[in-house]
PDB file of C-alpha atoms and ligand atoms in Angstrom:
ATOM      1  CA  UNK A 291     -25.826 -45.587  97.831  1.00  0.00           C
ATOM      2  CA  UNK A 292     -28.833 -43.407  96.942  1.00  0.00           C
ATOM      3  CA  UNK A 293     -30.040 -46.074  94.603  1.00  0.00           C
ATOM      4  CA  UNK A 294     -29.766 -48.539  97.088  1.00  0.00           C
ATOM      5  CA  UNK A 295     -31.466 -46.719  99.862  1.00  0.00           C
ATOM      6  CA  UNK A 296     -34.589 -46.251  97.259  1.00  0.00           C
ATOM      7  CA  UNK A 297     -34.339 -49.680  96.270  1.00  0.00           C
ATOM      8  CA  UNK A 298     -34.630 -51.076 100.055  1.00  0.00           C
ATOM      9  CA  UNK A 299     -37.303 -48.209 100.925  1.00  0.00           C
ATOM     10  CA  UNK A 300     -39.313 -49.550  97.580  1.00  0.00           C
ATOM     11  CA  UNK A 301     -39.096 -53.354  98.611  1.00  0.00           C
ATOM     12  CA  UNK A 302     -40.122 -52.581 102.381  1.00  0.00           C
ATOM     13  CA  UNK A 303     -43.075 -50.791 101.427  1.00  0.00           C
ATOM     14  CA  UNK A 304     -43.630 -53.746  98.496  1.00  0.00           C
ATOM     15  CA  UNK A 305     -43.028 -56.379 101.355  1.00  0.00           C
ATOM     16  CA  UNK A 306     -45.540 -54.319 103.536  1.00  0.00           C
ATOM     17  CA  UNK A 307     -48.073 -53.860 101.207  1.00  0.00           C
ATOM     18  CA  UNK A 308     -47.701 -57.815 100.518  1.00  0.00           C
ATOM     19  CA  UNK A 309     -48.066 -59.201 103.724  1.00  0.00           C
ATOM     20  CA  UNK A 310     -51.094 -56.510 104.527  1.00  0.00           C
ATOM     21  CA  UNK A 311     -52.733 -58.369 101.232  1.00  0.00           C
ATOM     22  CA  UNK A 312     -51.943 -61.509 102.317  1.00  0.00           C
ATOM     23  CA  UNK A 313     -53.528 -60.871 106.142  1.00  0.00           C
ATOM     24  CA  UNK A 314     -56.307 -59.270 105.043  1.00  0.00           C
ATOM     25  CA  UNK A 315     -57.125 -61.873 102.021  1.00  0.00           C
ATOM     26  CA  UNK A 316     -56.331 -64.524 105.014  1.00  0.00           C
ATOM     27  CA  UNK A 317     -58.499 -63.402 107.774  1.00  0.00           C
ATOM     28  CA  UNK A 318     -60.916 -61.204 105.742  1.00  0.00           C
ATOM     29  CA  UNK A 319     -60.651 -57.498 106.540  1.00  0.00           C
ATOM     30  CA  UNK A 320     -60.689 -58.754 110.576  1.00  0.00           C
ATOM     31  CA  UNK A 321     -57.327 -57.744 111.318  1.00  0.00           C
ATOM     32  CA  UNK A 322     -57.191 -54.730 109.961  1.00  0.00           C
ATOM     33  CA  UNK A 323     -60.485 -53.325 110.799  1.00  0.00           C
ATOM     34  CA  UNK A 324     -59.651 -54.525 114.660  1.00  0.00           C
ATOM     35  CA  UNK A 325     -56.352 -52.533 114.612  1.00  0.00           C
ATOM     36  CA  UNK A 326     -58.341 -49.443 112.918  1.00  0.00           C
ATOM     37  CA  UNK A 327     -61.240 -50.071 115.054  1.00  0.00           C
ATOM     38  CA  UNK A 328     -58.580 -50.230 118.087  1.00  0.00           C
ATOM     39  CA  UNK A 329     -57.080 -46.968 117.691  1.00  0.00           C
ATOM     40  CA  UNK A 330     -60.150 -44.864 116.375  1.00  0.00           C
ATOM     41  CA  UNK A 331     -63.388 -46.219 117.250  1.00  0.00           C
ATOM     42  CA  UNK A 332     -66.262 -45.481 114.705  1.00  0.00           C
ATOM     43  CA  UNK A 333     -63.969 -44.136 112.825  1.00  0.00           C
ATOM     44  CA  UNK A 334     -63.996 -46.754 109.819  1.00  0.00           C
ATOM     45  CA  UNK A 335     -67.547 -48.709 108.826  1.00  0.00           C
ATOM     46  CA  UNK A 336     -67.486 -52.439 110.454  1.00  0.00           C
ATOM     47  CA  UNK A 337     -67.796 -54.431 107.249  1.00  0.00           C
ATOM     48  CA  UNK A 338     -70.462 -57.302 107.709  1.00  0.00           C
ATOM     49  CA  UNK A 339     -72.125 -60.205 106.015  1.00  0.00           C
ATOM     50  CA  UNK A 340     -74.933 -62.112 105.831  1.00  0.00           C
ATOM     51  CA  UNK A 341     -73.637 -65.566 107.651  1.00  0.00           C
ATOM     52  CA  UNK A 342     -75.840 -68.625 107.858  1.00  0.00           C
ATOM     53  CA  UNK A 343     -79.508 -68.294 108.188  1.00  0.00           C
ATOM     54  CA  UNK A 344     -81.742 -71.277 109.243  1.00  0.00           C
ATOM     55  CA  UNK A 345     -84.665 -71.519 107.281  1.00  0.00           C
ATOM     56  CA  UNK A 346     -86.310 -73.177 110.554  1.00  0.00           C
ATOM     57  CA  UNK A 347     -86.718 -69.536 111.863  1.00  0.00           C
ATOM     58  CA  UNK A 348     -89.549 -69.075 108.695  1.00  0.00           C
ATOM     59  CA  UNK A 349     -87.858 -65.702 108.200  1.00  0.00           C
ATOM     60  CA  UNK A 350     -86.528 -65.323 104.184  1.00  0.00           C
ATOM     61  CA  UNK A 351     -82.754 -64.116 104.168  1.00  0.00           C
ATOM     62  CA  UNK A 352     -84.185 -60.617 102.169  1.00  0.00           C
ATOM     63  CA  UNK A 353     -86.478 -60.034 105.847  1.00  0.00           C
ATOM     64  CA  UNK A 354     -83.191 -60.906 107.785  1.00  0.00           C
ATOM     65  CA  UNK A 355     -80.891 -58.583 105.774  1.00  0.00           C
ATOM     66  CA  UNK A 356     -84.034 -56.223 106.074  1.00  0.00           C
ATOM     67  CA  UNK A 357     -84.227 -56.023 109.827  1.00  0.00           C
ATOM     68  CA  UNK A 358     -79.911 -55.993 110.191  1.00  0.00           C
ATOM     69  CA  UNK A 359     -80.501 -53.051 107.986  1.00  0.00           C
ATOM     70  CA  UNK A 360     -82.707 -51.548 110.418  1.00  0.00           C
ATOM     71  CA  UNK A 361     -80.734 -52.211 113.876  1.00  0.00           C
ATOM     72  CA  UNK A 362     -77.295 -50.622 111.316  1.00  0.00           C
ATOM     73  CA  UNK A 363     -79.773 -47.462 110.748  1.00  0.00           C
ATOM     74  CA  UNK A 364     -81.009 -46.992 114.251  1.00  0.00           C
ATOM     75  CA  UNK A 365     -76.782 -46.341 115.540  1.00  0.00           C
ATOM     76  CA  UNK A 366     -76.043 -44.774 112.137  1.00  0.00           C
ATOM     77  CA  UNK A 367     -78.934 -42.472 112.220  1.00  0.00           C
ATOM     78  CA  UNK A 368     -78.072 -41.788 116.233  1.00  0.00           C
ATOM     79  CA  UNK A 369     -74.260 -41.227 115.499  1.00  0.00           C
ATOM     80  CA  UNK A 370     -74.617 -39.540 111.800  1.00  0.00           C
ATOM     81  CA  UNK A 371     -71.982 -41.460 110.435  1.00  0.00           C
ATOM     82  CA  UNK A 372     -71.657 -44.921 108.728  1.00  0.00           C
ATOM     83  CA  UNK A 373     -70.650 -47.618 111.295  1.00  0.00           C
ATOM     84  CA  UNK A 374     -71.471 -50.203 109.425  1.00  0.00           C
ATOM     85  CA  UNK A 375     -71.263 -51.680 105.736  1.00  0.00           C
ATOM     86  CA  UNK A 376     -73.043 -54.409 104.124  1.00  0.00           C
ATOM     87  CA  UNK A 377     -70.649 -56.450 102.235  1.00  0.00           C
ATOM     88  CA  UNK A 378     -70.270 -60.399 100.523  1.00  0.00           C
ATOM     89  CA  UNK A 379     -67.113 -60.655 102.368  1.00  0.00           C
ATOM     90  CA  UNK A 380     -67.618 -58.681 105.214  1.00  0.00           C
ATOM     91  CA  UNK A 381     -65.475 -59.046 108.224  1.00  0.00           C
ATOM     92  CA  UNK A 382     -68.399 -59.542 110.922  1.00  0.00           C
ATOM     93  CA  UNK A 383     -70.580 -62.883 109.590  1.00  0.00           C
ATOM     94  CA  UNK A 384     -74.507 -62.645 111.129  1.00  0.00           C
ATOM     95  CA  UNK A 385     -76.145 -65.631 111.799  1.00  0.00           C
ATOM     96  CA  UNK A 386     -79.447 -67.111 112.530  1.00  0.00           C
ATOM     97  CA  UNK A 387     -78.322 -69.867 114.064  1.00  0.00           C
ATOM     98  CA  UNK A 388     -81.523 -72.638 115.424  1.00  0.00           C
ATOM     99  CA  UNK A 389     -81.077 -74.815 118.440  1.00  0.00           C
ATOM    100  CA  UNK A 390     -83.468 -76.199 120.916  1.00  0.00           C
ATOM    101  CA  UNK A 391     -83.954 -72.416 122.251  1.00  0.00           C
ATOM    102  CA  UNK A 392     -85.962 -71.172 119.428  1.00  0.00           C
ATOM    103  CA  UNK A 393     -87.607 -75.113 119.409  1.00  0.00           C
ATOM    104  CA  UNK A 394     -88.565 -74.020 122.755  1.00  0.00           C
ATOM    105  CA  UNK A 395     -90.000 -70.424 122.275  1.00  0.00           C
ATOM    106  CA  UNK A 396     -91.860 -71.797 119.238  1.00  0.00           C
ATOM    107  CA  UNK A 397     -93.471 -74.098 121.095  1.00  0.00           C
ATOM    108  CA  UNK A 398     -94.739 -72.243 124.278  1.00  0.00           C
ATOM    109  CA  UNK A 399     -95.791 -69.855 121.425  1.00  0.00           C
ATOM    110  CA  UNK A 400     -98.113 -72.471 120.091  1.00  0.00           C
ATOM    111  CA  UNK A 401     -99.899 -72.890 123.587  1.00  0.00           C
ATOM    112  CA  UNK A 402     -99.675 -68.854 123.896  1.00  0.00           C
ATOM    113  CA  UNK A 403     -96.667 -68.118 126.340  1.00  0.00           C
ATOM    114  CA  UNK A 404     -94.620 -65.300 125.563  1.00  0.00           C
ATOM    115  CA  UNK A 405     -91.628 -65.153 127.348  1.00  0.00           C
ATOM    116  CA  UNK A 406     -90.728 -61.458 129.439  1.00  0.00           C
ATOM    117  CA  UNK A 407     -87.609 -61.591 131.029  1.00  0.00           C
ATOM    118  CA  UNK A 408     -88.277 -60.475 134.183  1.00  0.00           C
ATOM    119  CA  UNK A 409     -89.222 -61.940 137.708  1.00  0.00           C
ATOM    120  CA  UNK A 410     -92.646 -61.437 136.798  1.00  0.00           C
ATOM    121  CA  UNK A 411     -92.305 -63.514 133.244  1.00  0.00           C
ATOM    122  CA  UNK A 412     -90.525 -65.681 135.756  1.00  0.00           C
ATOM    123  CA  UNK A 413     -93.536 -66.193 137.975  1.00  0.00           C
ATOM    124  CA  UNK A 414     -95.980 -66.479 135.067  1.00  0.00           C
ATOM    125  CA  UNK A 415     -93.817 -69.570 133.405  1.00  0.00           C
ATOM    126  CA  UNK A 416     -94.551 -70.827 137.055  1.00  0.00           C
ATOM    127  CA  UNK A 417     -97.966 -70.307 137.154  1.00  0.00           C
ATOM    128  CA  UNK A 418     -98.577 -71.858 133.683  1.00  0.00           C
ATOM    129  CA  UNK A 419     -95.924 -75.415 134.576  1.00  0.00           C
ATOM    130  CA  UNK A 420     -98.125 -75.604 137.305  1.00  0.00           C
ATOM    131  CA  UNK A 421    -101.479 -75.812 135.239  1.00  0.00           C
ATOM    132  CA  UNK A 422     -99.725 -78.147 132.569  1.00  0.00           C
ATOM    133  CA  UNK A 423     -98.671 -80.344 135.478  1.00  0.00           C
ATOM    134  CA  UNK A 424    -102.097 -80.790 136.527  1.00  0.00           C
ATOM    135  CA  UNK A 425    -103.279 -80.964 133.162  1.00  0.00           C
ATOM    136  CA  UNK A 426    -100.770 -83.740 132.647  1.00  0.00           C
ATOM    137  CA  UNK A 427    -102.110 -85.528 135.579  1.00  0.00           C
ATOM    138  CA  UNK A 428    -105.613 -86.019 134.658  1.00  0.00           C
ATOM    139  CA  UNK A 429    -104.893 -86.805 131.226  1.00  0.00           C
ATOM    140  CA  UNK A 430    -102.306 -89.564 132.235  1.00  0.00           C
ATOM    141  CA  UNK A 431    -105.317 -91.152 134.687  1.00  0.00           C
ATOM    142  CA  UNK A 432    -107.357 -90.535 131.673  1.00  0.00           C
ATOM    143  CA  UNK A 433    -104.926 -92.553 129.492  1.00  0.00           C
ATOM    144  CA  UNK A 434    -104.046 -95.412 132.057  1.00  0.00           C
ATOM    145  CA  UNK A 435    -107.173 -95.965 132.440  1.00  0.00           C
ATOM    146  CA  UNK A 436    -108.160 -96.745 128.755  1.00  0.00           C
ATOM    147  CA  UNK A 437    -105.593 -98.594 128.589  1.00  0.00           C
ATOM    148  CA  UNK A 438    -105.970-100.951 131.357  1.00  0.00           C
ATOM    149  CA  UNK A 439    -109.712-101.335 130.161  1.00  0.00           C
ATOM    150  CA  UNK A 440    -108.669-101.849 126.611  1.00  0.00           C
ATOM    151  CA  UNK A 441    -106.336-104.783 127.765  1.00  0.00           C
ATOM    152  CA  UNK A 442    -108.494-106.650 129.567  1.00  0.00           C
ATOM    153  CA  UNK A 443    -111.173-106.326 126.835  1.00  0.00           C
ATOM    154  CA  UNK A 444    -108.629-107.510 124.212  1.00  0.00           C
ATOM    155  CA  UNK A 445    -107.661-110.640 126.655  1.00  0.00           C
ATOM    156  CA  UNK A 446    -111.309-111.756 126.667  1.00  0.00           C
ATOM    157  CA  UNK A 447    -111.755-111.234 122.804  1.00  0.00           C
ATOM    158  CA  UNK A 448    -108.422-113.074 122.321  1.00  0.00           C
ATOM    159  CA  UNK A 449    -109.615-115.703 124.573  1.00  0.00           C
ATOM    160  CA  UNK A 450    -112.962-116.004 122.948  1.00  0.00           C
ATOM    161  CA  UNK A 451    -111.350-116.136 119.416  1.00  0.00           C
ATOM    162  CA  UNK A 452    -109.224-118.891 120.888  1.00  0.00           C
ATOM    163  CA  UNK A 453    -112.336-120.661 121.670  1.00  0.00           C
ATOM    164  CA  UNK A 454    -114.457-120.184 118.228  1.00  0.00           C
ATOM    165  CA  UNK A 455    -111.270-121.781 116.318  1.00  0.00           C
ATOM    166  CA  UNK A 456    -111.192-124.655 118.596  1.00  0.00           C
ATOM    167  CA  UNK A 457    -114.834-125.000 118.141  1.00  0.00           C
ATOM    168  CA  UNK A 458    -116.159-128.300 117.274  1.00  0.00           C
ATOM    169  CA  UNK A 459    -117.152-127.921 113.515  1.00  0.00           C
ATOM    170  CA  UNK A 460    -119.165-131.265 113.297  1.00  0.00           C
ATOM    171  CA  UNK A 461    -122.122-129.958 115.632  1.00  0.00           C
ATOM    172  CA  UNK A 462    -124.133-127.928 113.012  1.00  0.00           C
ATOM    173  CA  UNK A 463    -127.984-128.501 113.423  1.00  0.00           C
ATOM    174  CA  UNK A 464    -130.008-125.310 112.145  1.00  0.00           C
ATOM    175  CA  UNK A 465    -129.921-124.013 116.012  1.00  0.00           C
ATOM    176  CA  UNK A 466    -125.822-124.383 116.382  1.00  0.00           C
ATOM    177  CA  UNK A 467    -125.373-122.675 113.376  1.00  0.00           C
ATOM    178  CA  UNK A 468    -128.058-119.324 114.343  1.00  0.00           C
ATOM    179  CA  UNK A 469    -125.507-119.136 117.646  1.00  0.00           C
ATOM    180  CA  UNK A 470    -122.510-119.808 116.115  1.00  0.00           C
ATOM    181  CA  UNK A 471    -123.285-116.939 113.546  1.00  0.00           C
ATOM    182  CA  UNK A 472    -124.541-114.916 116.382  1.00  0.00           C
ATOM    183  CA  UNK A 473    -120.752-115.133 118.198  1.00  0.00           C
ATOM    184  CA  UNK A 474    -118.945-114.327 114.907  1.00  0.00           C
ATOM    185  CA  UNK A 475    -120.518-111.194 114.336  1.00  0.00           C
ATOM    186  CA  UNK A 476    -120.251-110.278 118.013  1.00  0.00           C
ATOM    187  CA  UNK A 477    -116.273-110.932 117.575  1.00  0.00           C
ATOM    188  CA  UNK A 478    -116.207-109.148 114.465  1.00  0.00           C
ATOM    189  CA  UNK A 479    -117.928-106.018 116.330  1.00  0.00           C
ATOM    190  CA  UNK A 480    -115.375-106.655 119.383  1.00  0.00           C
ATOM    191  CA  UNK A 481    -112.841-106.818 116.973  1.00  0.00           C
ATOM    192  CA  UNK A 482    -113.938-103.182 115.332  1.00  0.00           C
ATOM    193  CA  UNK A 483    -114.786-101.424 118.964  1.00  0.00           C
ATOM    194  CA  UNK A 484    -111.049-102.640 120.025  1.00  0.00           C
ATOM    195  CA  UNK A 485    -109.394-101.160 116.358  1.00  0.00           C
ATOM    196  CA  UNK A 486    -111.502 -97.751 116.958  1.00  0.00           C
ATOM    197  CA  UNK A 487    -110.440 -97.806 121.094  1.00  0.00           C
ATOM    198  CA  UNK A 488    -106.941 -98.658 119.820  1.00  0.00           C
ATOM    199  CA  UNK A 489    -106.774 -95.283 117.837  1.00  0.00           C
ATOM    200  CA  UNK A 490    -108.178 -93.049 120.271  1.00  0.00           C
ATOM    201  CA  UNK A 491    -105.357 -94.800 122.805  1.00  0.00           C
ATOM    202  CA  UNK A 492    -102.675 -93.451 120.232  1.00  0.00           C
ATOM    203  CA  UNK A 493    -104.321 -90.211 119.822  1.00  0.00           C
ATOM    204  CA  UNK A 494    -104.122 -89.552 123.319  1.00  0.00           C
ATOM    205  CA  UNK A 495    -101.320 -90.976 123.788  1.00  0.00           C
ATOM    206  CA  UNK A 496     -99.569 -88.273 121.359  1.00  0.00           C
ATOM    207  CA  UNK A 497    -101.407 -85.697 123.036  1.00  0.00           C
ATOM    208  CA  UNK A 498     -99.923 -86.872 125.866  1.00  0.00           C
ATOM    209  CA  UNK A 499     -96.477 -86.793 124.399  1.00  0.00           C
ATOM    210  CA  UNK A 500     -97.213 -83.317 123.211  1.00  0.00           C
ATOM    211  CA  UNK A 501     -97.777 -82.110 126.499  1.00  0.00           C
ATOM    212  CA  UNK A 502     -94.689 -83.676 127.945  1.00  0.00           C
ATOM    213  CA  UNK A 503     -92.398 -81.541 125.342  1.00  0.00           C
ATOM    214  CA  UNK A 504     -94.432 -78.551 126.266  1.00  0.00           C
ATOM    215  CA  UNK A 505     -93.571 -79.334 130.006  1.00  0.00           C
ATOM    216  CA  UNK A 506     -90.014 -79.721 129.109  1.00  0.00           C
ATOM    217  CA  UNK A 507     -89.841 -76.299 127.182  1.00  0.00           C
ATOM    218  CA  UNK A 508     -91.836 -74.534 130.086  1.00  0.00           C
ATOM    219  CA  UNK A 509     -88.571 -76.265 131.841  1.00  0.00           C
ATOM    220  CA  UNK A 510     -86.230 -75.173 129.606  1.00  0.00           C
ATOM    221  CA  UNK A 511     -87.254 -71.600 129.434  1.00  0.00           C
ATOM    222  CA  UNK A 512     -87.535 -71.354 132.885  1.00  0.00           C
ATOM    223  CA  UNK A 513     -84.287 -72.632 133.680  1.00  0.00           C
ATOM    224  CA  UNK A 514     -82.974 -70.119 131.047  1.00  0.00           C
ATOM    225  CA  UNK A 515     -84.633 -67.229 132.713  1.00  0.00           C
ATOM    226  CA  UNK A 516     -83.196 -68.301 136.203  1.00  0.00           C
ATOM    227  CA  UNK A 517     -79.829 -68.059 134.786  1.00  0.00           C
ATOM    228  CA  UNK A 518     -80.199 -64.644 133.189  1.00  0.00           C
ATOM    229  CA  UNK A 519     -82.226 -63.159 136.169  1.00  0.00           C
ATOM    230  CA  UNK A 520     -79.305 -64.592 138.244  1.00  0.00           C
ATOM    231  CA  UNK A 521     -76.848 -63.560 135.848  1.00  0.00           C
ATOM    232  CA  UNK A 522     -78.239 -60.001 135.969  1.00  0.00           C
ATOM    233  CA  UNK A 523     -77.567 -59.079 139.574  1.00  0.00           C
ATOM    234  CA  UNK A 524     -74.343 -60.834 139.763  1.00  0.00           C
ATOM    235  CA  UNK A 525     -72.583 -59.013 136.779  1.00  0.00           C
ATOM    236  CA  UNK A 526     -74.145 -55.911 137.954  1.00  0.00           C
ATOM    237  CA  UNK A 527     -70.766 -54.460 138.725  1.00  0.00           C
ATOM    238  CA  UNK A 528     -68.784 -55.514 135.915  1.00  0.00           C
ATOM    239  CA  UNK A 529     -70.656 -54.004 132.904  1.00  0.00           C
ATOM    240  CA  UNK A 530     -68.649 -54.532 129.587  1.00  0.00           C
ATOM    241  CA  UNK A 531     -67.100 -57.701 130.771  1.00  0.00           C
ATOM    242  CA  UNK A 532     -69.218 -59.746 130.260  1.00  0.00           C
ATOM    243  CA  UNK A 533     -70.262 -59.049 126.953  1.00  0.00           C
ATOM    244  CA  UNK A 534     -72.809 -61.360 124.862  1.00  0.00           C
ATOM    245  CA  UNK A 535     -73.326 -63.693 127.781  1.00  0.00           C
ATOM    246  CA  UNK A 536     -76.478 -61.947 129.237  1.00  0.00           C
ATOM    247  CA  UNK A 537     -78.689 -61.512 126.434  1.00  0.00           C
ATOM    248  CA  UNK A 538     -79.286 -65.135 125.815  1.00  0.00           C
ATOM    249  CA  UNK A 539     -81.234 -64.647 122.633  1.00  0.00           C
ATOM    250  CA  UNK A 540     -78.009 -63.811 120.595  1.00  0.00           C
ATOM    251  CA  UNK A 541     -74.266 -63.341 121.287  1.00  0.00           C
ATOM    252  CA  UNK A 542     -71.379 -61.134 119.822  1.00  0.00           C
ATOM    253  CA  UNK A 543     -68.712 -63.008 119.642  1.00  0.00           C
ATOM    254  CA  UNK A 544     -64.671 -61.614 118.412  1.00  0.00           C
ATOM    255  CA  UNK A 545     -61.525 -63.811 118.360  1.00  0.00           C
ATOM    256  CA  UNK A 546     -58.936 -64.370 115.946  1.00  0.00           C
ATOM    257  CA  UNK A 547     -60.930 -66.714 113.490  1.00  0.00           C
ATOM    258  CA  UNK A 548     -63.112 -63.602 113.116  1.00  0.00           C
ATOM    259  CA  UNK A 549     -66.034 -62.116 114.585  1.00  0.00           C
ATOM    260  CA  UNK A 550     -69.820 -62.970 114.228  1.00  0.00           C
ATOM    261  CA  UNK A 551     -73.310 -62.271 115.822  1.00  0.00           C
ATOM    262  CA  UNK A 552     -75.213 -65.258 116.491  1.00  0.00           C
ATOM    263  CA  UNK A 553     -78.804 -64.943 116.941  1.00  0.00           C
ATOM    264  CA  UNK A 554     -80.395 -67.571 118.962  1.00  0.00           C
ATOM    265  CA  UNK A 555     -84.309 -67.041 119.414  1.00  0.00           C
ATOM    266  CA  UNK A 556     -86.749 -64.336 118.661  1.00  0.00           C
ATOM    267  CA  UNK A 557     -90.543 -64.280 119.107  1.00  0.00           C
ATOM    268  CA  UNK A 558     -91.192 -61.060 117.673  1.00  0.00           C
ATOM    269  CA  UNK A 559     -89.782 -58.811 114.906  1.00  0.00           C
ATOM    270  CA  UNK A 560     -89.179 -56.071 117.834  1.00  0.00           C
ATOM    271  CA  UNK A 561     -87.544 -58.812 119.626  1.00  0.00           C
ATOM    272  CA  UNK A 562     -85.213 -59.656 116.738  1.00  0.00           C
ATOM    273  CA  UNK A 563     -84.411 -55.996 115.964  1.00  0.00           C
ATOM    274  CA  UNK A 564     -83.550 -55.246 119.370  1.00  0.00           C
ATOM    275  CA  UNK A 565     -81.385 -58.045 119.552  1.00  0.00           C
ATOM    276  CA  UNK A 566     -79.623 -57.416 116.495  1.00  0.00           C
ATOM    277  CA  UNK A 567     -79.074 -53.970 117.402  1.00  0.00           C
ATOM    278  CA  UNK A 568     -78.019 -54.775 121.120  1.00  0.00           C
ATOM    279  CA  UNK A 569     -75.277 -57.313 119.664  1.00  0.00           C
ATOM    280  CA  UNK A 570     -74.122 -54.431 116.555  1.00  0.00           C
ATOM    281  CA  UNK A 571     -73.720 -52.403 119.660  1.00  0.00           C
ATOM    282  CA  UNK A 572     -71.421 -54.683 121.527  1.00  0.00           C
ATOM    283  CA  UNK A 573     -69.619 -54.701 118.025  1.00  0.00           C
ATOM    284  CA  UNK A 574     -69.159 -51.100 118.118  1.00  0.00           C
ATOM    285  CA  UNK A 575     -67.425 -51.711 121.613  1.00  0.00           C
ATOM    286  CA  UNK A 576     -70.215 -50.438 123.331  1.00  0.00           C
ATOM    287  CA  UNK A 577     -70.483 -51.902 127.228  1.00  0.00           C
ATOM    288  CA  UNK A 578     -74.200 -52.370 129.235  1.00  0.00           C
ATOM    289  CA  UNK A 579     -76.186 -49.469 130.648  1.00  0.00           C
ATOM    290  CA  UNK A 580     -78.373 -49.190 133.449  1.00  0.00           C
ATOM    291  CA  UNK A 581     -81.912 -48.343 132.403  1.00  0.00           C
ATOM    292  CA  UNK A 582     -83.855 -51.323 131.913  1.00  0.00           C
ATOM    293  CA  UNK A 583     -85.506 -49.690 128.507  1.00  0.00           C
ATOM    294  CA  UNK A 584     -82.544 -49.521 126.763  1.00  0.00           C
ATOM    295  CA  UNK A 585     -81.143 -51.415 123.868  1.00  0.00           C
ATOM    296  CA  UNK A 586     -77.535 -52.139 125.884  1.00  0.00           C
ATOM    297  CA  UNK A 587     -79.635 -52.902 128.780  1.00  0.00           C
ATOM    298  CA  UNK A 588     -78.282 -56.678 129.853  1.00  0.00           C
ATOM    299  CA  UNK A 589     -81.945 -57.979 129.418  1.00  0.00           C
ATOM    300  CA  UNK A 590     -84.055 -57.600 126.264  1.00  0.00           C
ATOM    301  CA  UNK A 591     -87.204 -56.658 128.104  1.00  0.00           C
ATOM    302  CA  UNK A 592     -88.755 -53.775 126.907  1.00  0.00           C
ATOM    303  CA  UNK A 593     -90.107 -53.478 123.411  1.00  0.00           C
ATOM    304  CA  UNK A 594     -89.154 -49.896 122.202  1.00  0.00           C
ATOM    305  CA  UNK A 595     -87.096 -49.649 119.221  1.00  0.00           C
ATOM    306  CA  UNK A 596     -85.548 -46.425 119.833  1.00  0.00           C
ATOM    307  CA  UNK A 597     -82.107 -46.118 121.839  1.00  0.00           C
ATOM    308  CA  UNK A 598     -82.602 -44.688 125.338  1.00  0.00           C
ATOM    309  CA  UNK A 599     -80.821 -41.554 126.129  1.00  0.00           C
ATOM    310  CA  UNK A 600     -78.322 -44.118 128.365  1.00  0.00           C
ATOM    311  CA  UNK A 601     -77.712 -45.693 124.780  1.00  0.00           C
ATOM    312  CA  UNK A 602     -76.874 -42.464 123.036  1.00  0.00           C
ATOM    313  CA  UNK A 603     -74.378 -41.536 126.200  1.00  0.00           C
ATOM    314  CA  UNK A 604     -72.609 -44.529 125.700  1.00  0.00           C
ATOM    315  CA  UNK A 605     -72.423 -44.545 121.638  1.00  0.00           C
ATOM    316  CA  UNK A 606     -70.856 -40.531 121.650  1.00  0.00           C
ATOM    317  CA  UNK A 607     -68.600 -41.750 124.518  1.00  0.00           C
ATOM    318  CA  UNK A 608     -67.137 -44.409 122.536  1.00  0.00           C
ATOM    319  CA  UNK A 609     -67.262 -42.471 119.048  1.00  0.00           C
ATOM    320  CA  UNK A 610     -66.196 -39.489 120.657  1.00  0.00           C
ATOM    321  CA  UNK A 611     -68.750 -37.554 119.449  1.00  0.00           C
ATOM    322  CA  UNK A 612     -68.785 -34.212 121.154  1.00  0.00           C
ATOM    323  CA  UNK A 613     -71.974 -32.047 120.416  1.00  0.00           C
TER     324      UNK A 613
HETATM  325 ZN1  LIG B2166     -75.395 -57.765 125.986  1.00  0.00          ZN
END
């Protein structure tokens, strides 16, 4: 009897161990960390790994890793605790995902537009939009004029060439030869001029296309910002429920397939650090806070790289730190 009991207990422990092993092997450490994190937040570090880093951001994996480390330190120094740990098979994947948002950000940066996530920022974009639309208007008029001139001259050139080709080659006294040579030279010159004009038109067409792309990027940015600003009003009373939706540059996702932080855009190292720190905050389970300068504010609109008092309170509440 006693032996049977020992065997069954041993068997249970072994099976339980195998089950845990399979769960953790299958899901990385996600499930176990989820369970531990649920029962005692901040007691065990969240393991993370660098996921995919799109090279189009122009930042090396090493630089990305360094910025992530800085973001981690911001929380750890405040908590006096090891909250995150870099591991090859860490549960939380951190990705730099290149999409139209970064493309738009870069395009606007190239024409000197830095997006400021605020009502004033939106007004700035609108002003820029008006001025670019005006520029587009006169450039388009200028180009249309050039093209219509070009087409007329080309048509008359082609008529002259046809006439030239069907000329009567039998009439060739000295005088006529001179006139023919002059006409031949004139046609050749006109051809060179037309080719040069075609180049100019092509160049201006390209500039105009660039301008259209800039207009589209501006419209994109304005739409995003409008959405963000409206969202900040409509979600004001539902702090915590909308995590990841509002800091448009990045998102923290957690589901059965795993946990990840996706960063979509940033226009400066500070913005990247802030969005990473913000999403790490969500990974810890922190809600949004009210101070617009705070890291955990729902909009990434300040430039400070330090936690605000509201961030600290949220962290201490979540982690059960009493000082
Ligand atoms: Zn958020």
